[in-house]
Amino acid sequence: MYSFDIERPTTLADALAALADDEAQALGGGQTLIPTLKQRLASPSKLVCLSGIEELKGISRDGDTLTIGGGTTHGTIARETAEGFPGLAGLASKIGDPAVRNRGTIGGSLANNDPSADYPAAVLALLAVVVTDKRRIPADGFFTGMFETALDEGEMITDVEFPVTERAAYAKFPNPASRYAVAGVFVARVDGAVRVAVTGAGPGVFRAAEMEAALDKDFQADALEGIAVSEADLIADIHASAGYRAHLIGVMAGRAVDAAN
């Protein structure tokens, strides 16, 4: 890697001040940024490490809302949401390996918006709200494209709010090396309506409307029989063809429904 400066703020205010520098880059768990730096695909002159900011960490529940700090690790989410939010806990427990789960953060994952990441499916399916230092962004308006979000330059995710759900579960077919989703499906019934979000299979997370309509009528895996996701907008790469990913979406959706029941 090349040389760069690093700052380690301990408050959100100090972090935002450091990130006001046009050459600064936020460093969360570093699970994506560090490999990117090693490959010289990014060259910030300053990194602002967020791991020492306690106000960005933690999980709390207020009534029907679960709030997770943007700096909370996957491992913490897997452990502390198991009771009451098993769908979210199950998703977090499947991310990477123990080393990744103990360093990577939900805020970093969402800000990066890798098309094969797991959290985007949960945020979209659960009608979550992404809270930043400037505003609140509903899930349906947060993900805008491959590695792109509605976040402005320098805007930071401080919390993610999830509503209490009647039913929710996630199932994915992981790449055996990276553990990223070749196809992952999060199924949830939120505010009386079913939402189905797919990650890993396309250039970005998306909802499967036909599956949602079928499950709204009958929340059983059998209700998904005969529903096929079009291959036209799916990814084809060395890991799986578009056709195989389309097949996996159906299989994973069925497994998620079974797990949610």
C-alpha atoms as an extended CHARMM CRD file, in Angstrom:
* protein
*
       261  EXT
         1         1  MET       CA              0.0000000000        0.0000000000        0.0000000000  PROA      1               0.0000000000
         2         2  TYR       CA              0.9920000000        3.6640000000       -0.2790000000  PROA      2               0.0000000000
         3         3  SER       CA              1.3890000000        6.0390000000        2.6670000000  PROA      3               0.0000000000
         4         4  PHE       CA             -1.5520000000        7.9100000000        4.1900000000  PROA      4               0.0000000000
         5         5  ASP       CA             -2.4650000000        9.6830000000        7.4050000000  PROA      5               0.0000000000
         6         6  ILE       CA             -4.9370000000        8.2130000000        9.8520000000  PROA      6               0.0000000000
         7         7  GLU       CA             -7.0820000000        9.9100000000       12.4630000000  PROA      7               0.0000000000
         8         8  ARG       CA             -8.8450000000        8.1060000000       15.3150000000  PROA      8               0.0000000000
         9         9  PRO       CA            -11.6370000000       10.3640000000       16.6130000000  PROA      9               0.0000000000
        10        10  THR       CA            -13.5790000000        9.3260000000       19.6970000000  PROA      10              0.0000000000
        11        11  THR       CA            -16.6950000000       11.4260000000       19.0560000000  PROA      11              0.0000000000
        12        12  LEU       CA            -19.0520000000       11.7190000000       16.1230000000  PROA      12              0.0000000000
        13        13  ALA       CA            -18.4860000000       15.4650000000       15.9520000000  PROA      13              0.0000000000
        14        14  ASP       CA            -14.7280000000       15.0060000000       15.6160000000  PROA      14              0.0000000000
        15        15  ALA       CA            -15.1940000000       12.3330000000       12.9630000000  PROA      15              0.0000000000
        16        16  LEU       CA            -17.4390000000       14.5580000000       10.8610000000  PROA      16              0.0000000000
        17        17  ALA       CA            -14.9680000000       17.4130000000       11.1570000000  PROA      17              0.0000000000
        18        18  ALA       CA            -12.1540000000       15.1550000000        9.9550000000  PROA      18              0.0000000000
        19        19  LEU       CA            -14.2460000000       13.8780000000        7.0540000000  PROA      19              0.0000000000
        20        20  ALA       CA            -14.8510000000       17.4400000000        5.8720000000  PROA      20              0.0000000000
        21        21  ASP       CA            -11.4570000000       17.1260000000        4.2040000000  PROA      21              0.0000000000
        22        22  ASP       CA            -12.0530000000       16.2570000000        0.5460000000  PROA      22              0.0000000000
        23        23  GLU       CA             -9.2160000000       13.7090000000        0.6420000000  PROA      23              0.0000000000
        24        24  ALA       CA            -10.5000000000       11.8910000000        3.7490000000  PROA      24              0.0000000000
        25        25  GLN       CA            -12.1410000000        8.4660000000        3.6920000000  PROA      25              0.0000000000
        26        26  ALA       CA            -14.1120000000        6.9050000000        6.5430000000  PROA      26              0.0000000000
        27        27  LEU       CA            -12.8040000000        3.5620000000        7.8270000000  PROA      27              0.0000000000
        28        28  GLY       CA            -15.3350000000        1.3560000000        9.6000000000  PROA      28              0.0000000000
        29        29  GLY       CA            -14.4700000000       -2.3040000000       10.0010000000  PROA      29              0.0000000000
        30        30  GLY       CA            -12.2500000000       -2.1070000000        6.9160000000  PROA      30              0.0000000000
        31        31  GLN       CA            -13.4980000000       -5.3720000000        5.4340000000  PROA      31              0.0000000000
        32        32  THR       CA            -13.8590000000       -3.7920000000        1.9880000000  PROA      32              0.0000000000
        33        33  LEU       CA            -11.6860000000       -0.6820000000        2.1800000000  PROA      33              0.0000000000
        34        34  ILE       CA             -8.4510000000       -2.3640000000        3.2810000000  PROA      34              0.0000000000
        35        35  PRO       CA             -8.4230000000       -4.8730000000        0.3790000000  PROA      35              0.0000000000
        36        36  THR       CA             -9.3080000000       -1.9970000000       -1.9490000000  PROA      36              0.0000000000
        37        37  LEU       CA             -6.3100000000       -0.0180000000       -0.7080000000  PROA      37              0.0000000000
        38        38  LYS       CA             -4.0440000000       -3.0480000000       -1.0820000000  PROA      38              0.0000000000
        39        39  GLN       CA             -5.1080000000       -3.3890000000       -4.7030000000  PROA      39              0.0000000000
        40        40  ARG       CA             -4.5550000000        0.3680000000       -5.1920000000  PROA      40              0.0000000000
        41        41  LEU       CA             -8.1380000000        0.8200000000       -6.3600000000  PROA      41              0.0000000000
        42        42  ALA       CA             -8.5100000000        3.7360000000       -3.9450000000  PROA      42              0.0000000000
        43        43  SER       CA             -5.9400000000        6.2620000000       -2.7710000000  PROA      43              0.0000000000
        44        44  PRO       CA             -7.2370000000        8.5500000000       -0.0120000000  PROA      44              0.0000000000
        45        45  SER       CA             -4.5720000000       10.6690000000        1.6570000000  PROA      45              0.0000000000
        46        46  LYS       CA             -6.3130000000       10.3670000000        5.0340000000  PROA      46              0.0000000000
        47        47  LEU       CA             -8.3440000000        7.6470000000        6.7300000000  PROA      47              0.0000000000
        48        48  VAL       CA            -10.7390000000        8.4860000000        9.5540000000  PROA      48              0.0000000000
        49        49  CYS       CA            -11.1210000000        5.4170000000       11.7470000000  PROA      49              0.0000000000
        50        50  LEU       CA            -14.5920000000        5.1550000000       13.2940000000  PROA      50              0.0000000000
        51        51  SER       CA            -14.0040000000        2.1410000000       15.5480000000  PROA      51              0.0000000000
        52        52  GLY       CA            -13.3290000000        4.2400000000       18.6480000000  PROA      52              0.0000000000
        53        53  ILE       CA            -16.6290000000        6.1520000000       18.5580000000  PROA      53              0.0000000000
        54        54  GLU       CA            -18.8010000000        4.5690000000       21.2370000000  PROA      54              0.0000000000
        55        55  GLU       CA            -21.8730000000        6.6450000000       20.3710000000  PROA      55              0.0000000000
        56        56  LEU       CA            -22.0560000000        4.8030000000       17.0170000000  PROA      56              0.0000000000
        57        57  LYS       CA            -22.2780000000        1.4140000000       18.7330000000  PROA      57              0.0000000000
        58        58  GLY       CA            -25.0160000000       -0.4640000000       20.5200000000  PROA      58              0.0000000000
        59        59  ILE       CA            -28.4870000000       -1.9480000000       20.1760000000  PROA      59              0.0000000000
        60        60  SER       CA            -31.6380000000       -0.7240000000       21.8910000000  PROA      60              0.0000000000
        61        61  ARG       CA            -35.3740000000       -1.2250000000       21.6330000000  PROA      61              0.0000000000
        62        62  ASP       CA            -38.0140000000        1.4030000000       22.1870000000  PROA      62              0.0000000000
        63        63  GLY       CA            -41.5220000000        0.0370000000       21.7950000000  PROA      63              0.0000000000
        64        64  ASP       CA            -41.8310000000       -1.4380000000       18.3060000000  PROA      64              0.0000000000
        65        65  THR       CA            -38.5090000000       -0.0930000000       17.0120000000  PROA      65              0.0000000000
        66        66  LEU       CA            -35.1020000000       -1.7380000000       17.2070000000  PROA      66              0.0000000000
        67        67  THR       CA            -32.2270000000        0.7400000000       16.8150000000  PROA      67              0.0000000000
        68        68  ILE       CA            -28.7470000000       -0.4500000000       15.8850000000  PROA      68              0.0000000000
        69        69  GLY       CA            -25.7870000000        1.9230000000       15.9010000000  PROA      69              0.0000000000
        70        70  GLY       CA            -23.9450000000        2.1980000000       12.6070000000  PROA      70              0.0000000000
        71        71  GLY       CA            -20.6720000000        1.1150000000       14.2270000000  PROA      71              0.0000000000
        72        72  THR       CA            -22.1310000000       -2.0800000000       15.6990000000  PROA      72              0.0000000000
        73        73  THR       CA            -20.4020000000       -5.2410000000       14.5020000000  PROA      73              0.0000000000
        74        74  HSD       CA            -22.0680000000       -8.1620000000       12.7940000000  PROA      74              0.0000000000
        75        75  GLY       CA            -21.0960000000      -10.4240000000       15.6920000000  PROA      75              0.0000000000
        76        76  THR       CA            -22.7720000000       -8.1630000000       18.2300000000  PROA      76              0.0000000000
        77        77  ILE       CA            -25.9400000000       -8.0420000000       16.1340000000  PROA      77              0.0000000000
        78        78  ALA       CA            -25.9570000000      -11.8330000000       15.7780000000  PROA      78              0.0000000000
        79        79  ARG       CA            -25.7130000000      -12.2740000000       19.5480000000  PROA      79              0.0000000000
        80        80  GLU       CA            -27.8980000000       -9.4530000000       20.8370000000  PROA      80              0.0000000000
        81        81  THR       CA            -30.8570000000       -9.6410000000       18.4420000000  PROA      81              0.0000000000
        82        82  ALA       CA            -31.3310000000      -13.4230000000       18.6060000000  PROA      82              0.0000000000
        83        83  GLU       CA            -34.2250000000      -12.9910000000       21.0270000000  PROA      83              0.0000000000
        84        84  GLY       CA            -36.9990000000      -11.0470000000       19.3540000000  PROA      84              0.0000000000
        85        85  PHE       CA            -35.3470000000      -10.5420000000       15.9490000000  PROA      85              0.0000000000
        86        86  PRO       CA            -34.1640000000      -14.0190000000       14.8680000000  PROA      86              0.0000000000
        87        87  GLY       CA            -34.3290000000      -13.1370000000       11.1650000000  PROA      87              0.0000000000
        88        88  LEU       CA            -31.8560000000      -10.2970000000       11.5630000000  PROA      88              0.0000000000
        89        89  ALA       CA            -29.6850000000      -12.2870000000       13.9660000000  PROA      89              0.0000000000
        90        90  GLY       CA            -29.6030000000      -15.2180000000       11.5560000000  PROA      90              0.0000000000
        91        91  LEU       CA            -28.4950000000      -12.9510000000        8.7140000000  PROA      91              0.0000000000
        92        92  ALA       CA            -25.6940000000      -11.3980000000       10.7840000000  PROA      92              0.0000000000
        93        93  SER       CA            -24.4670000000      -14.8150000000       11.9140000000  PROA      93              0.0000000000
        94        94  LYS       CA            -23.9760000000      -15.8870000000        8.2810000000  PROA      94              0.0000000000
        95        95  ILE       CA            -21.7600000000      -12.9650000000        7.2610000000  PROA      95              0.0000000000
        96        96  GLY       CA            -18.1830000000      -13.9940000000        6.4680000000  PROA      96              0.0000000000
        97        97  ASP       CA            -16.3040000000      -15.7680000000        9.2350000000  PROA      97              0.0000000000
        98        98  PRO       CA            -15.7090000000      -14.9250000000       12.9180000000  PROA      98              0.0000000000
        99        99  ALA       CA            -12.9050000000      -12.4880000000       12.0640000000  PROA      99              0.0000000000
       100       100  VAL       CA            -15.1470000000      -10.5850000000        9.6480000000  PROA      100             0.0000000000
       101       101  ARG       CA            -18.0950000000      -10.5860000000       12.0420000000  PROA      101             0.0000000000
       102       102  ASN       CA            -15.9580000000       -9.1850000000       14.8550000000  PROA      102             0.0000000000
       103       103  ARG       CA            -14.6930000000       -6.2650000000       12.7360000000  PROA      103             0.0000000000
       104       104  GLY       CA            -17.2780000000       -5.4710000000       10.0820000000  PROA      104             0.0000000000
       105       105  THR       CA            -20.1070000000       -3.0650000000       10.9030000000  PROA      105             0.0000000000
       106       106  ILE       CA            -23.6610000000       -2.6440000000        9.6990000000  PROA      106             0.0000000000
       107       107  GLY       CA            -23.0910000000        1.0130000000        8.8410000000  PROA      107             0.0000000000
       108       108  GLY       CA            -20.0210000000        0.2430000000        6.7860000000  PROA      108             0.0000000000
       109       109  SER       CA            -21.7870000000       -2.5410000000        4.9110000000  PROA      109             0.0000000000
       110       110  LEU       CA            -24.7760000000       -0.3730000000        4.0410000000  PROA      110             0.0000000000
       111       111  ALA       CA            -22.6800000000        2.6340000000        3.0220000000  PROA      111             0.0000000000
       112       112  ASN       CA            -20.6060000000        0.4110000000        0.7170000000  PROA      112             0.0000000000
       113       113  ASN       CA            -23.7070000000       -1.3270000000       -0.7050000000  PROA      113             0.0000000000
       114       114  ASP       CA            -21.9020000000       -4.2610000000       -2.2600000000  PROA      114             0.0000000000
       115       115  PRO       CA            -24.4080000000       -6.0260000000       -4.5550000000  PROA      115             0.0000000000
       116       116  SER       CA            -23.6720000000       -9.3290000000       -2.7690000000  PROA      116             0.0000000000
       117       117  ALA       CA            -23.8580000000       -8.0020000000        0.7960000000  PROA      117             0.0000000000
       118       118  ASP       CA            -26.4690000000       -9.3540000000        3.1840000000  PROA      118             0.0000000000
       119       119  TYR       CA            -27.7420000000       -6.3310000000        5.1310000000  PROA      119             0.0000000000
       120       120  PRO       CA            -29.3040000000       -4.5350000000        2.1410000000  PROA      120             0.0000000000
       121       121  ALA       CA            -31.8250000000       -7.3820000000        1.8570000000  PROA      121             0.0000000000
       122       122  ALA       CA            -32.7910000000       -7.0420000000        5.5300000000  PROA      122             0.0000000000
       123       123  VAL       CA            -33.0530000000       -3.2460000000        5.3830000000  PROA      123             0.0000000000
       124       124  LEU       CA            -35.2240000000       -3.3430000000        2.2510000000  PROA      124             0.0000000000
       125       125  ALA       CA            -37.4500000000       -6.2390000000        3.3310000000  PROA      125             0.0000000000
       126       126  LEU       CA            -37.9590000000       -4.9350000000        6.8650000000  PROA      126             0.0000000000
       127       127  LEU       CA            -38.7910000000       -1.3560000000        5.8350000000  PROA      127             0.0000000000
       128       128  ALA       CA            -35.9150000000       -0.0770000000        7.9220000000  PROA      128             0.0000000000
       129       129  VAL       CA            -34.8870000000        3.5650000000        8.1690000000  PROA      129             0.0000000000
       130       130  VAL       CA            -31.2480000000        4.5590000000        7.7320000000  PROA      130             0.0000000000
       131       131  VAL       CA            -30.4490000000        7.4400000000       10.0830000000  PROA      131             0.0000000000
       132       132  THR       CA            -27.5020000000        9.7080000000        9.2760000000  PROA      132             0.0000000000
       133       133  ASP       CA            -25.9430000000       12.7640000000       10.8900000000  PROA      133             0.0000000000
       134       134  LYS       CA            -28.1990000000       14.8710000000        8.6350000000  PROA      134             0.0000000000
       135       135  ARG       CA            -31.4960000000       13.0410000000        8.0000000000  PROA      135             0.0000000000
       136       136  ARG       CA            -33.5920000000        9.8690000000        7.9610000000  PROA      136             0.0000000000
       137       137  ILE       CA            -33.6630000000        7.8320000000        4.7480000000  PROA      137             0.0000000000
       138       138  PRO       CA            -36.4000000000        5.1800000000        4.2430000000  PROA      138             0.0000000000
       139       139  ALA       CA            -35.1630000000        1.8510000000        2.8940000000  PROA      139             0.0000000000
       140       140  ASP       CA            -37.0130000000        2.1630000000       -0.4050000000  PROA      140             0.0000000000
       141       141  GLY       CA            -35.0320000000        5.3050000000       -1.2210000000  PROA      141             0.0000000000
       142       142  PHE       CA            -31.6160000000        4.3630000000        0.1370000000  PROA      142             0.0000000000
       143       143  PHE       CA            -30.1510000000        1.9350000000       -2.4270000000  PROA      143             0.0000000000
       144       144  THR       CA            -29.6630000000        3.6630000000       -5.7660000000  PROA      144             0.0000000000
       145       145  GLY       CA            -27.3240000000        1.3950000000       -7.7620000000  PROA      145             0.0000000000
       146       146  MET       CA            -24.2850000000       -0.8750000000       -7.6570000000  PROA      146             0.0000000000
       147       147  PHE       CA            -22.1100000000        0.4040000000       -4.7910000000  PROA      147             0.0000000000
       148       148  GLU       CA            -24.2850000000        3.5250000000       -4.7620000000  PROA      148             0.0000000000
       149       149  THR       CA            -26.6410000000        4.8930000000       -2.1110000000  PROA      149             0.0000000000
       150       150  ALA       CA            -28.5550000000        8.0750000000       -1.3550000000  PROA      150             0.0000000000
       151       151  LEU       CA            -25.7850000000        9.1990000000        1.0120000000  PROA      151             0.0000000000
       152       152  ASP       CA            -24.2140000000       12.5470000000        0.1960000000  PROA      152             0.0000000000
       153       153  GLU       CA            -20.4570000000       13.0910000000        0.2830000000  PROA      153             0.0000000000
       154       154  GLY       CA            -19.3440000000       13.1360000000        3.9100000000  PROA      154             0.0000000000
       155       155  GLU       CA            -22.7110000000       11.9690000000        5.2510000000  PROA      155             0.0000000000
       156       156  MET       CA            -22.4200000000        9.2430000000        7.8640000000  PROA      156             0.0000000000
       157       157  ILE       CA            -24.7870000000        6.4760000000        8.9640000000  PROA      157             0.0000000000
       158       158  THR       CA            -25.3270000000        6.8080000000       12.7150000000  PROA      158             0.0000000000
       159       159  ASP       CA            -28.1690000000        4.3030000000       13.2630000000  PROA      159             0.0000000000
       160       160  VAL       CA            -30.4540000000        1.8750000000       11.4880000000  PROA      160             0.0000000000
       161       161  GLU       CA            -34.0250000000        1.5240000000       12.7620000000  PROA      161             0.0000000000
       162       162  PHE       CA            -35.9250000000       -1.7200000000       12.2230000000  PROA      162             0.0000000000
       163       163  PRO       CA            -39.6280000000       -2.1540000000       13.0220000000  PROA      163             0.0000000000
       164       164  VAL       CA            -40.8380000000       -5.1390000000       14.9900000000  PROA      164             0.0000000000
       165       165  THR       CA            -42.0970000000       -7.7030000000       12.4730000000  PROA      165             0.0000000000
       166       166  GLU       CA            -44.6320000000      -10.5000000000       12.5960000000  PROA      166             0.0000000000
       167       167  ARG       CA            -42.4740000000      -12.8880000000       10.5910000000  PROA      167             0.0000000000
       168       168  ALA       CA            -38.9990000000      -12.5740000000        9.0900000000  PROA      168             0.0000000000
       169       169  ALA       CA            -36.2010000000      -14.8540000000        7.9210000000  PROA      169             0.0000000000
       170       170  TYR       CA            -33.2080000000      -14.8640000000        5.6060000000  PROA      170             0.0000000000
       171       171  ALA       CA            -31.7390000000      -17.6520000000        3.5050000000  PROA      171             0.0000000000
       172       172  LYS       CA            -28.7200000000      -17.4710000000        1.2500000000  PROA      172             0.0000000000
       173       173  PHE       CA            -26.5190000000      -19.5950000000       -0.9590000000  PROA      173             0.0000000000
       174       174  PRO       CA            -23.0180000000      -18.3890000000       -0.0270000000  PROA      174             0.0000000000
       175       175  ASN       CA            -19.9070000000      -18.3170000000       -2.1320000000  PROA      175             0.0000000000
       176       176  PRO       CA            -17.7770000000      -20.9760000000       -0.4050000000  PROA      176             0.0000000000
       177       177  ALA       CA            -14.7010000000      -18.7240000000       -0.3040000000  PROA      177             0.0000000000
       178       178  SER       CA            -15.9720000000      -15.2290000000        0.4840000000  PROA      178             0.0000000000
       179       179  ARG       CA            -19.2890000000      -16.1850000000        2.1010000000  PROA      179             0.0000000000
       180       180  TYR       CA            -20.9090000000      -13.3800000000        0.1130000000  PROA      180             0.0000000000
       181       181  ALA       CA            -24.3670000000      -14.2420000000       -1.2190000000  PROA      181             0.0000000000
       182       182  VAL       CA            -24.5180000000      -15.8170000000       -4.6590000000  PROA      182             0.0000000000
       183       183  ALA       CA            -28.2120000000      -15.3300000000       -4.0000000000  PROA      183             0.0000000000
       184       184  GLY       CA            -29.8640000000      -14.3720000000       -0.7460000000  PROA      184             0.0000000000
       185       185  VAL       CA            -33.5250000000      -13.7390000000        0.0340000000  PROA      185             0.0000000000
       186       186  PHE       CA            -35.0220000000      -11.9690000000        3.0510000000  PROA      186             0.0000000000
       187       187  VAL       CA            -38.7390000000      -12.5100000000        3.5610000000  PROA      187             0.0000000000
       188       188  ALA       CA            -40.7820000000      -10.4870000000        6.0480000000  PROA      188             0.0000000000
       189       189  ARG       CA            -44.3260000000       -9.5610000000        6.9100000000  PROA      189             0.0000000000
       190       190  VAL       CA            -44.2500000000       -5.9050000000        7.9190000000  PROA      190             0.0000000000
       191       191  ASP       CA            -47.3300000000       -3.8400000000        8.7810000000  PROA      191             0.0000000000
       192       192  GLY       CA            -49.5380000000       -6.6130000000        7.4450000000  PROA      192             0.0000000000
       193       193  ALA       CA            -47.8300000000       -6.8350000000        4.0330000000  PROA      193             0.0000000000
       194       194  VAL       CA            -45.1770000000       -9.2230000000        2.7630000000  PROA      194             0.0000000000
       195       195  ARG       CA            -41.8810000000       -7.9130000000        1.4340000000  PROA      195             0.0000000000
       196       196  VAL       CA            -39.2890000000      -10.0640000000       -0.3410000000  PROA      196             0.0000000000
       197       197  ALA       CA            -35.8090000000       -8.6120000000       -0.9500000000  PROA      197             0.0000000000
       198       198  VAL       CA            -33.1140000000      -10.3110000000       -3.0340000000  PROA      198             0.0000000000
       199       199  THR       CA            -29.3760000000       -9.7140000000       -2.7950000000  PROA      199             0.0000000000
       200       200  GLY       CA            -26.3660000000      -11.2240000000       -4.5440000000  PROA      200             0.0000000000
       201       201  ALA       CA            -28.1940000000      -12.0500000000       -7.7550000000  PROA      201             0.0000000000
       202       202  GLY       CA            -28.4130000000       -8.6550000000       -9.4500000000  PROA      202             0.0000000000
       203       203  PRO       CA            -26.4160000000       -5.4410000000       -9.7210000000  PROA      203             0.0000000000
       204       204  GLY       CA            -28.1630000000       -4.2840000000       -6.5650000000  PROA      204             0.0000000000
       205       205  VAL       CA            -30.7010000000       -5.3980000000       -3.9930000000  PROA      205             0.0000000000
       206       206  PHE       CA            -34.2550000000       -5.5950000000       -5.3370000000  PROA      206             0.0000000000
       207       207  ARG       CA            -37.7630000000       -6.6750000000       -4.3700000000  PROA      207             0.0000000000
       208       208  ALA       CA            -39.5190000000       -9.6720000000       -5.9070000000  PROA      208             0.0000000000
       209       209  ALA       CA            -43.0230000000       -8.3000000000       -6.4630000000  PROA      209             0.0000000000
       210       210  GLU       CA            -44.6100000000      -11.4850000000       -7.8100000000  PROA      210             0.0000000000
       211       211  MET       CA            -43.3940000000      -13.4630000000       -4.7970000000  PROA      211             0.0000000000
       212       212  GLU       CA            -44.7150000000      -10.7800000000       -2.4670000000  PROA      212             0.0000000000
       213       213  ALA       CA            -48.1670000000      -10.9560000000       -4.0440000000  PROA      213             0.0000000000
       214       214  ALA       CA            -48.2740000000      -14.7500000000       -3.7600000000  PROA      214             0.0000000000
       215       215  LEU       CA            -47.1210000000      -14.7730000000       -0.1300000000  PROA      215             0.0000000000
       216       216  ASP       CA            -49.5870000000      -12.0350000000        0.7780000000  PROA      216             0.0000000000
       217       217  LYS       CA            -52.3420000000      -14.5040000000       -0.1020000000  PROA      217             0.0000000000
       218       218  ASP       CA            -50.7080000000      -17.5760000000        1.4230000000  PROA      218             0.0000000000
       219       219  PHE       CA            -47.5230000000      -17.3090000000        3.4910000000  PROA      219             0.0000000000
       220       220  GLN       CA            -46.3070000000      -20.8010000000        2.6380000000  PROA      220             0.0000000000
       221       221  ALA       CA            -43.3840000000      -21.9700000000        0.5160000000  PROA      221             0.0000000000
       222       222  ASP       CA            -45.8260000000      -23.8320000000       -1.7310000000  PROA      222             0.0000000000
       223       223  ALA       CA            -47.3130000000      -20.4850000000       -2.7730000000  PROA      223             0.0000000000
       224       224  LEU       CA            -44.0660000000      -19.7280000000       -4.6360000000  PROA      224             0.0000000000
       225       225  GLU       CA            -44.3150000000      -22.7250000000       -6.9640000000  PROA      225             0.0000000000
       226       226  GLY       CA            -44.3160000000      -21.6840000000      -10.5930000000  PROA      226             0.0000000000
       227       227  ILE       CA            -42.9690000000      -18.1860000000       -9.9020000000  PROA      227             0.0000000000
       228       228  ALA       CA            -39.7690000000      -17.5090000000      -11.8070000000  PROA      228             0.0000000000
       229       229  VAL       CA            -37.5480000000      -14.4420000000      -11.5620000000  PROA      229             0.0000000000
       230       230  SER       CA            -36.4540000000      -13.1310000000      -14.9450000000  PROA      230             0.0000000000
       231       231  GLU       CA            -32.8040000000      -13.7210000000      -15.8150000000  PROA      231             0.0000000000
       232       232  ALA       CA            -32.6110000000      -10.5220000000      -17.8500000000  PROA      232             0.0000000000
       233       233  ASP       CA            -31.3550000000       -8.2770000000      -15.0630000000  PROA      233             0.0000000000
       234       234  LEU       CA            -29.3660000000      -10.8260000000      -13.0590000000  PROA      234             0.0000000000
       235       235  ILE       CA            -25.5930000000      -11.1920000000      -12.7700000000  PROA      235             0.0000000000
       236       236  ALA       CA            -23.6760000000      -13.8220000000      -14.7200000000  PROA      236             0.0000000000
       237       237  ASP       CA            -20.0600000000      -14.3650000000      -13.6220000000  PROA      237             0.0000000000
       238       238  ILE       CA            -17.5230000000      -17.0690000000      -12.7950000000  PROA      238             0.0000000000
       239       239  HSD       CA            -19.5300000000      -18.0590000000       -9.7320000000  PROA      239             0.0000000000
       240       240  ALA       CA            -22.9490000000      -18.6230000000      -11.2970000000  PROA      240             0.0000000000
       241       241  SER       CA            -24.9150000000      -17.9720000000      -14.4560000000  PROA      241             0.0000000000
       242       242  ALA       CA            -27.9530000000      -15.7170000000      -14.4910000000  PROA      242             0.0000000000
       243       243  GLY       CA            -30.1490000000      -18.7880000000      -14.9320000000  PROA      243             0.0000000000
       244       244  TYR       CA            -28.6370000000      -20.5090000000      -11.9140000000  PROA      244             0.0000000000
       245       245  ARG       CA            -29.0900000000      -17.3960000000       -9.8090000000  PROA      245             0.0000000000
       246       246  ALA       CA            -32.7280000000      -17.1630000000      -10.9060000000  PROA      246             0.0000000000
       247       247  HSD       CA            -33.2050000000      -20.7550000000       -9.7420000000  PROA      247             0.0000000000
       248       248  LEU       CA            -31.4560000000      -20.0540000000       -6.4380000000  PROA      248             0.0000000000
       249       249  ILE       CA            -33.7480000000      -17.1080000000       -5.7170000000  PROA      249             0.0000000000
       250       250  GLY       CA            -36.7460000000      -19.4310000000       -5.8000000000  PROA      250             0.0000000000
       251       251  VAL       CA            -35.0420000000      -22.0210000000       -3.5970000000  PROA      251             0.0000000000
       252       252  MET       CA            -33.8050000000      -19.4770000000       -1.0550000000  PROA      252             0.0000000000
       253       253  ALA       CA            -37.1860000000      -17.7220000000       -0.9400000000  PROA      253             0.0000000000
       254       254  GLY       CA            -38.8560000000      -21.0280000000       -0.1060000000  PROA      254             0.0000000000
       255       255  ARG       CA            -36.3550000000      -21.7530000000        2.6380000000  PROA      255             0.0000000000
       256       256  ALA       CA            -36.7770000000      -18.2800000000        4.1120000000  PROA      256             0.0000000000
       257       257  VAL       CA            -40.5590000000      -18.6680000000        4.2210000000  PROA      257             0.0000000000
       258       258  ASP       CA            -40.2350000000      -22.0450000000        5.9370000000  PROA      258             0.0000000000
       259       259  ALA       CA            -37.8600000000      -20.5270000000        8.4850000000  PROA      259             0.0000000000
       260       260  ALA       CA            -40.2260000000      -17.6220000000        9.1380000000  PROA      260             0.0000000000
       261       261  ASN       CA            -43.2140000000      -19.8650000000        9.8220000000  PROA      261             0.0000000000
